[in-house]
Tab-separated table of N, CA and C in Angstrom:
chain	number	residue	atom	x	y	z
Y	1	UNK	N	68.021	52.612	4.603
Y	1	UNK	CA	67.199	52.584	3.423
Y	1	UNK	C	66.927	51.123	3.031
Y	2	UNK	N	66.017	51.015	3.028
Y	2	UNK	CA	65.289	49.466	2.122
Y	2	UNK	C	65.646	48.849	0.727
Y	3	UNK	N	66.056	47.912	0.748
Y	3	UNK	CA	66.684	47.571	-0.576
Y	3	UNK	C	65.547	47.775	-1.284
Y	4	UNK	N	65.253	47.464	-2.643
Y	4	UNK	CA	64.585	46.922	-3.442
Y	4	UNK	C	65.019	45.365	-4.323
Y	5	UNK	N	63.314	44.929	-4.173
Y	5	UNK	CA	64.299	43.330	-4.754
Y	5	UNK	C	64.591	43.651	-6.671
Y	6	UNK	N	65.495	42.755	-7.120
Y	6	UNK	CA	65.942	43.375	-8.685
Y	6	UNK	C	65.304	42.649	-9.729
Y	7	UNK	N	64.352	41.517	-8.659
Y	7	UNK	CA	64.117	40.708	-10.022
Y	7	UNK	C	62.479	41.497	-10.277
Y	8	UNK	N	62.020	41.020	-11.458
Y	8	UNK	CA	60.916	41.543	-12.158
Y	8	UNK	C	59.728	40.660	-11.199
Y	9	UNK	N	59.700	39.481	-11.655
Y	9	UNK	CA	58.906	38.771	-11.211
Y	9	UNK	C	59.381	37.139	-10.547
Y	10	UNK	N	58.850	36.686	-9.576
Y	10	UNK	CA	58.897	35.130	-8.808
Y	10	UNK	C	58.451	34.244	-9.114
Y	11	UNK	N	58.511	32.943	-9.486
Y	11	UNK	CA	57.711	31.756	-9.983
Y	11	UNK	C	57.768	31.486	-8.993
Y	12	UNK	N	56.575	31.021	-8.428
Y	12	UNK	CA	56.193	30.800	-6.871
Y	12	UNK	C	55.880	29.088	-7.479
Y	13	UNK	N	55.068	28.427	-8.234
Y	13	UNK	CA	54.384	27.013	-8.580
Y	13	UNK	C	54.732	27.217	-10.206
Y	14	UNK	N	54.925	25.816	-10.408
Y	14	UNK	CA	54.201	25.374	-11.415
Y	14	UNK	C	53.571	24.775	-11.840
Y	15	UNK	N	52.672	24.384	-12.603
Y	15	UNK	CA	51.556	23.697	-12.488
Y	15	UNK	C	51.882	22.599	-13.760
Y	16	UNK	N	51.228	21.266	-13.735
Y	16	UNK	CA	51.483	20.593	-15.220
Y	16	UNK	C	50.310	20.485	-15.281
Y	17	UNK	N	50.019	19.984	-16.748
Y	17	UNK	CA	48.594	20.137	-17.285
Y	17	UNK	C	47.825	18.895	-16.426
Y	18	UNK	N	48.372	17.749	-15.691
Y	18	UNK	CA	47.674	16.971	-14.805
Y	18	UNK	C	47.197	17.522	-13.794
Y	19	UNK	N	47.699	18.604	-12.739
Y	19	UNK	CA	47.089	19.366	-11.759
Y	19	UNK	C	46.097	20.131	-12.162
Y	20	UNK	N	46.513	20.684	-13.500
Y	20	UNK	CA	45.149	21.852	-14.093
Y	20	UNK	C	44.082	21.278	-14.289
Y	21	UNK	N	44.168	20.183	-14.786
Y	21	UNK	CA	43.112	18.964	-14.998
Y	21	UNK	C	42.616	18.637	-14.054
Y	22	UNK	N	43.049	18.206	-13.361
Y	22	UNK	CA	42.647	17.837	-11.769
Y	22	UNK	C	41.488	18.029	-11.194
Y	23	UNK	N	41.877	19.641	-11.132
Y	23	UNK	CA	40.711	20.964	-10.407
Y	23	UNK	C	39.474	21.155	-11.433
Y	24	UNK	N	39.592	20.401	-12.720
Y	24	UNK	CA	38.038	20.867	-13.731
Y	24	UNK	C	37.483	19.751	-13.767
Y	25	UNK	N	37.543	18.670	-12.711
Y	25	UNK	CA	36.516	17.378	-13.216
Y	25	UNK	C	36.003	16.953	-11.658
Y	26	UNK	N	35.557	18.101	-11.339
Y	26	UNK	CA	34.597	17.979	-10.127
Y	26	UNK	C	33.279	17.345	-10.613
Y	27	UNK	N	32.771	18.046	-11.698
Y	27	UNK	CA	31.240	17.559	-11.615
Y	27	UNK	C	31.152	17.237	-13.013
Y	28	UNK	N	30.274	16.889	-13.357
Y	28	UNK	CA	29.755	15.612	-14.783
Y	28	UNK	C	29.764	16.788	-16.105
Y	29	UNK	N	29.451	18.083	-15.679
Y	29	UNK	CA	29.974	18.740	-16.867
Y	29	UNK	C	31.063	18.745	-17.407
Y	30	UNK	N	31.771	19.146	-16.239
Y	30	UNK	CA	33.625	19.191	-16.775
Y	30	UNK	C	34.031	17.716	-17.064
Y	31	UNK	N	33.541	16.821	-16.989
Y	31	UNK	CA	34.113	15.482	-17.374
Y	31	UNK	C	33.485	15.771	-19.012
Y	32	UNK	N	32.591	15.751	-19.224
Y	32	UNK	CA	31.951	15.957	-20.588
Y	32	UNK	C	32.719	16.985	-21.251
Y	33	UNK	N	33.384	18.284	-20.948
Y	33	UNK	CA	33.959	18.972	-21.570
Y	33	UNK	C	35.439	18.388	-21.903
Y	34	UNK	N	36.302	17.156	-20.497
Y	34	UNK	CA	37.006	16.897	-20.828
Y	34	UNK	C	37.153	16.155	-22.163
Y	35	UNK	N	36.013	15.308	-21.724
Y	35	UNK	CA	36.055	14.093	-23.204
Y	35	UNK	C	35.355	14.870	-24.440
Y	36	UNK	N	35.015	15.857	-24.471
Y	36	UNK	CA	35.107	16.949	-25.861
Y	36	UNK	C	36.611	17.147	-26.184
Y	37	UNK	N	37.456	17.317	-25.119
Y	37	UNK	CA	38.365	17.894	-25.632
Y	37	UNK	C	39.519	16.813	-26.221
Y	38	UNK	N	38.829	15.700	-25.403
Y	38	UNK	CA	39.843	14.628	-26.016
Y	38	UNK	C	39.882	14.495	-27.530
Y	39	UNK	N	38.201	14.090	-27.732
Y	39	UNK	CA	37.897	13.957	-28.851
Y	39	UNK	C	38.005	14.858	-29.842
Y	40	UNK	N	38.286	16.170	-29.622
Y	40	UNK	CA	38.858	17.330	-30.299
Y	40	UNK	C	40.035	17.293	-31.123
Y	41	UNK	N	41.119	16.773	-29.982
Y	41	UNK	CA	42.859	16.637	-30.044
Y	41	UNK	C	42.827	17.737	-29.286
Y	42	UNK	N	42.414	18.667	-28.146
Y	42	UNK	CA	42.627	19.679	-27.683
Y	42	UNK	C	43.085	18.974	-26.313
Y	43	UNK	N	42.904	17.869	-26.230
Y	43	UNK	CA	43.935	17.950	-24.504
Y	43	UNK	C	44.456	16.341	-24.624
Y	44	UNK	N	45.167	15.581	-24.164
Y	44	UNK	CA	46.162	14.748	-24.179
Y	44	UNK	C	44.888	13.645	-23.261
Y	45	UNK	N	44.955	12.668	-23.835
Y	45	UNK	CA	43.872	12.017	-23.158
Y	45	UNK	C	44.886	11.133	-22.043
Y	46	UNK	N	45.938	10.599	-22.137
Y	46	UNK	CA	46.815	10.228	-20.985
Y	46	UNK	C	47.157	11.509	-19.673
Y	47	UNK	N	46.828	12.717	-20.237
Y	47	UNK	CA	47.176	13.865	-19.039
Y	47	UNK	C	45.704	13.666	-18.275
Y	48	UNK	N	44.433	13.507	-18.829
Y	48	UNK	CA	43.054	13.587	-18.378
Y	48	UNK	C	43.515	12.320	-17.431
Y	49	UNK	N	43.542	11.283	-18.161
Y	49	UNK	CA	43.423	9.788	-17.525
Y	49	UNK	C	44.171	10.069	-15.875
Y	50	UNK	N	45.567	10.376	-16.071
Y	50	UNK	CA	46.447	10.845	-14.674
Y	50	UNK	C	45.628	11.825	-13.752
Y	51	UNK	N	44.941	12.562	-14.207
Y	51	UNK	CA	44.454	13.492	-13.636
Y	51	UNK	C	43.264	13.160	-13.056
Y	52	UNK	N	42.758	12.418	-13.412
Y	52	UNK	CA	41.121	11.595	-13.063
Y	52	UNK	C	42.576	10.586	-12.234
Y	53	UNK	N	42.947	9.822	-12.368
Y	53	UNK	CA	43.297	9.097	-10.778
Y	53	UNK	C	43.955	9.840	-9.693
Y	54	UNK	N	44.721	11.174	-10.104
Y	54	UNK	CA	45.210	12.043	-9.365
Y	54	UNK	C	44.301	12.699	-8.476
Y	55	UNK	N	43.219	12.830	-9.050
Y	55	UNK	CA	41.734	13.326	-8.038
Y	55	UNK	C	40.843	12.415	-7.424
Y	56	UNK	N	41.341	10.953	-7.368
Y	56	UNK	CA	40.454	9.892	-7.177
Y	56	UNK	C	39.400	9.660	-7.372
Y	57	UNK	N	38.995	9.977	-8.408
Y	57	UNK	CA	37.788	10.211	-8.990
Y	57	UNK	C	37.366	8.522	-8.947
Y	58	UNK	N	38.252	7.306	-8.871
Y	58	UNK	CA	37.252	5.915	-9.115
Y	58	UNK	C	37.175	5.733	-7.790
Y	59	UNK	N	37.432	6.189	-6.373
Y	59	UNK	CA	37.370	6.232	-5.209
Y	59	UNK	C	36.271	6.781	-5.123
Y	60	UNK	N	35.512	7.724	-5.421
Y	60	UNK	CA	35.004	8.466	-4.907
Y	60	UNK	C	33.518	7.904	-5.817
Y	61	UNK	N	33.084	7.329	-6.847
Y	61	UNK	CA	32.552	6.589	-7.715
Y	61	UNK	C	32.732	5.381	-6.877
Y	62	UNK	N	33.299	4.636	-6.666
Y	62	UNK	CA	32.720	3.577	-6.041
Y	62	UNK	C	32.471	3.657	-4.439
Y	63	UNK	N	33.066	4.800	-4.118
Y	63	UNK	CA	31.996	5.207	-2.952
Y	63	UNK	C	30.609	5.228	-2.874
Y	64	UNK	N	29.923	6.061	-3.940
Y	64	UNK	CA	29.006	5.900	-4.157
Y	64	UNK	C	28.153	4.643	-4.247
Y	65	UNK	N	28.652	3.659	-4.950
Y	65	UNK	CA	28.046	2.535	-4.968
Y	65	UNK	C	28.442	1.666	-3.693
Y	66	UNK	N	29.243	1.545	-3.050
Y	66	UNK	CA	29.486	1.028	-1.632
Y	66	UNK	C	28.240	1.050	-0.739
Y	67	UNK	N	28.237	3.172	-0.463
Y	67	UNK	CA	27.381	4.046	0.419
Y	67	UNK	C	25.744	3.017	-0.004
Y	68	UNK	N	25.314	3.180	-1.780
Y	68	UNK	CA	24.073	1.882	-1.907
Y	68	UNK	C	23.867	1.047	-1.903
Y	69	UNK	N	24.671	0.140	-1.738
Y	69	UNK	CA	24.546	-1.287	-1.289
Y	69	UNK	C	24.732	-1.504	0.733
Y	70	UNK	N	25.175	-0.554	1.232
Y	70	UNK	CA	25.090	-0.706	2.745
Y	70	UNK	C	23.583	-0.314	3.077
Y	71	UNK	N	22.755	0.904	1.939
Y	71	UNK	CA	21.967	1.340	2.477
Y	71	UNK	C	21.036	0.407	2.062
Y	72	UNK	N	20.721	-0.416	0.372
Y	72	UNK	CA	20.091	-1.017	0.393
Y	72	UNK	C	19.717	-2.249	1.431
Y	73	UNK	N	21.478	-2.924	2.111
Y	73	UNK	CA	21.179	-3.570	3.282
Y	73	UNK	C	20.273	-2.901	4.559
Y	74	UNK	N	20.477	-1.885	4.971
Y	74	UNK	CA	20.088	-1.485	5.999
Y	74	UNK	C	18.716	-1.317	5.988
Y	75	UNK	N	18.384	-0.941	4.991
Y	75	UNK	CA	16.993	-0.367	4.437
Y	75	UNK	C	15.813	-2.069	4.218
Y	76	UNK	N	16.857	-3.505	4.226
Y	76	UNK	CA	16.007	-4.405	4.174
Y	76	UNK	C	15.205	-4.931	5.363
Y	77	UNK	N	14.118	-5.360	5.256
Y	77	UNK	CA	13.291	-6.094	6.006
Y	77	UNK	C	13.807	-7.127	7.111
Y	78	UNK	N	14.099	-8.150	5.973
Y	78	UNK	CA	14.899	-8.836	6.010
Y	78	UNK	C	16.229	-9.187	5.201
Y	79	UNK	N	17.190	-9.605	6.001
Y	79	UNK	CA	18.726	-9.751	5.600
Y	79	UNK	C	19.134	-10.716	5.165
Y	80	UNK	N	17.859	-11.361	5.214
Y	80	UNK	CA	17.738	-12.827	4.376
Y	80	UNK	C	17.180	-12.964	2.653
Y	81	UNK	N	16.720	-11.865	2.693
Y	81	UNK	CA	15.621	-11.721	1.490
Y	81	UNK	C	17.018	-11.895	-0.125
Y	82	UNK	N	16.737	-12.622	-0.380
Y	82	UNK	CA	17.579	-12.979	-1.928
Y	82	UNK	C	17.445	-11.777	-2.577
Y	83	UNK	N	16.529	-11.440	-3.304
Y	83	UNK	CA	16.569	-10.086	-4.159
Y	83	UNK	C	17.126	-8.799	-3.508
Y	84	UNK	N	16.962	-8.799	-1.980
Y	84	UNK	CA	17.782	-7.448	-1.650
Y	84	UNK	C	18.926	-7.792	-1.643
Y	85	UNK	N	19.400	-8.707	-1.043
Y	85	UNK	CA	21.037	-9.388	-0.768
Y	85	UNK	C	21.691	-9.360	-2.392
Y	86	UNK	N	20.869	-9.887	-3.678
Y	86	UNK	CA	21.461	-9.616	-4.514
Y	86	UNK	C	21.300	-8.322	-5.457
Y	87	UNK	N	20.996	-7.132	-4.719
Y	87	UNK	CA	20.527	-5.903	-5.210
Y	87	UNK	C	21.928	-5.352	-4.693
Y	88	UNK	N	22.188	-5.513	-3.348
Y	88	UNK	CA	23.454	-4.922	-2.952
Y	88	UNK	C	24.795	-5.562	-3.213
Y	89	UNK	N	24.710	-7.096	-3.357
Y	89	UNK	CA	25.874	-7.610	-4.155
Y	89	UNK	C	26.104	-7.054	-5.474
Y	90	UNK	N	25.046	-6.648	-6.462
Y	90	UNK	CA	25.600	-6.067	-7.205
Y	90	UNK	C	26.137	-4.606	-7.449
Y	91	UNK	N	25.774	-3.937	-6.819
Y	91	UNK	CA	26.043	-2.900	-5.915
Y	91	UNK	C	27.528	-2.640	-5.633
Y	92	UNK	N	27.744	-3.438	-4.730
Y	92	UNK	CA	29.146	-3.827	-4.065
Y	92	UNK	C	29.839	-4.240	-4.907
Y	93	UNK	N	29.839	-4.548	-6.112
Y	93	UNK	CA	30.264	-5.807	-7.369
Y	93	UNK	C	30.500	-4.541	-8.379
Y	94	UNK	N	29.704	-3.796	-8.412
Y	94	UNK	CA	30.334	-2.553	-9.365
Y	94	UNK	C	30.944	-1.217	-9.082
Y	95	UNK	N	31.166	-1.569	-7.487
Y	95	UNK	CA	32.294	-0.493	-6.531
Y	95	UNK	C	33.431	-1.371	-7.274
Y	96	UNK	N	33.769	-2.378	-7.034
Y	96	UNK	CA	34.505	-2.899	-7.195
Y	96	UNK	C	35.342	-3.071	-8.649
Y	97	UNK	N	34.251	-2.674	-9.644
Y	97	UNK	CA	34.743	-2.866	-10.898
Y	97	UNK	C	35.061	-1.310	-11.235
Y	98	UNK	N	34.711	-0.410	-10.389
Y	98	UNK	CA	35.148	0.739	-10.836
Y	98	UNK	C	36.463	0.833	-10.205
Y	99	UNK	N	37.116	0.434	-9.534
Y	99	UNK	CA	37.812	0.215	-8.985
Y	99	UNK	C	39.343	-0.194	-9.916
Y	100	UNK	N	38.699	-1.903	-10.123
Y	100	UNK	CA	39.832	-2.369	-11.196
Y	100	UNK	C	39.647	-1.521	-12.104
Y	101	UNK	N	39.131	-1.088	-12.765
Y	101	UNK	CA	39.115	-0.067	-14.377
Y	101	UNK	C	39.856	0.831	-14.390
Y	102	UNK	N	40.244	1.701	-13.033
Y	102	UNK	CA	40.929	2.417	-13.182
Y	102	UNK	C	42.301	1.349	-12.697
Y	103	UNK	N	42.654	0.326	-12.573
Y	103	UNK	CA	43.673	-0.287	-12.169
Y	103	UNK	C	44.281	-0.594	-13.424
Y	104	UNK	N	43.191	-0.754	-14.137
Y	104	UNK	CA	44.017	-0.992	-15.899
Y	104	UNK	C	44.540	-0.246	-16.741
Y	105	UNK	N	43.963	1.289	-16.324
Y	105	UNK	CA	44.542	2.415	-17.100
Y	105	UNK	C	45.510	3.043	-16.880
């Protein structure tokens, strides 16, 4: 005969409110709902903050600006041209500052 198990129920995970966070700031809405909620008092703005570097969210933001400044290079005429060279330096210059910003928080 087959036992039966005695307990009721298993805690398999637990989650802290930084992982839950985590998974809702995929896209520019849920960031906007986060910072509602900051500004509410409805969620801990140091749990958001952990949770936005826990998802690499300034990685993935200055990806973006990286990805346009290689393309603005690629995309130039010339590689000499001042205004494109400094279209993608700045470019590259605010990967970079998204970068430190989250280094300060």
């Amino acid at each position: 005969m087959e036992q039966q198990p005695k307990a009721l129920a298993r805690i398999g995970h637990i989650e802290t409110g930084v992982e839950r966070t985590a998974t809702t700031t995929a896209g520019g809405e849920d960031l906007a709902v986060l910072a509602d909620a900051v500004r509410r008092g409805g969620a801990d703005h140091d749990d958001i903050v952990q949770a936005l570097k826990a998802a690499r969210v300034d990685e993935a933001f200055a990806g973006v600006f990286d990805a346009a400044s290689e393309r603005a290079m690629d995309a130039a005429d010339d590689p000499y041209d001042f205004d494109v060279r400094l279209h993608a330096d700045n470019l590259a210059g605010a990967a970079g500052d998204v970068r430190r910003a989250f280094q300060w928080l």
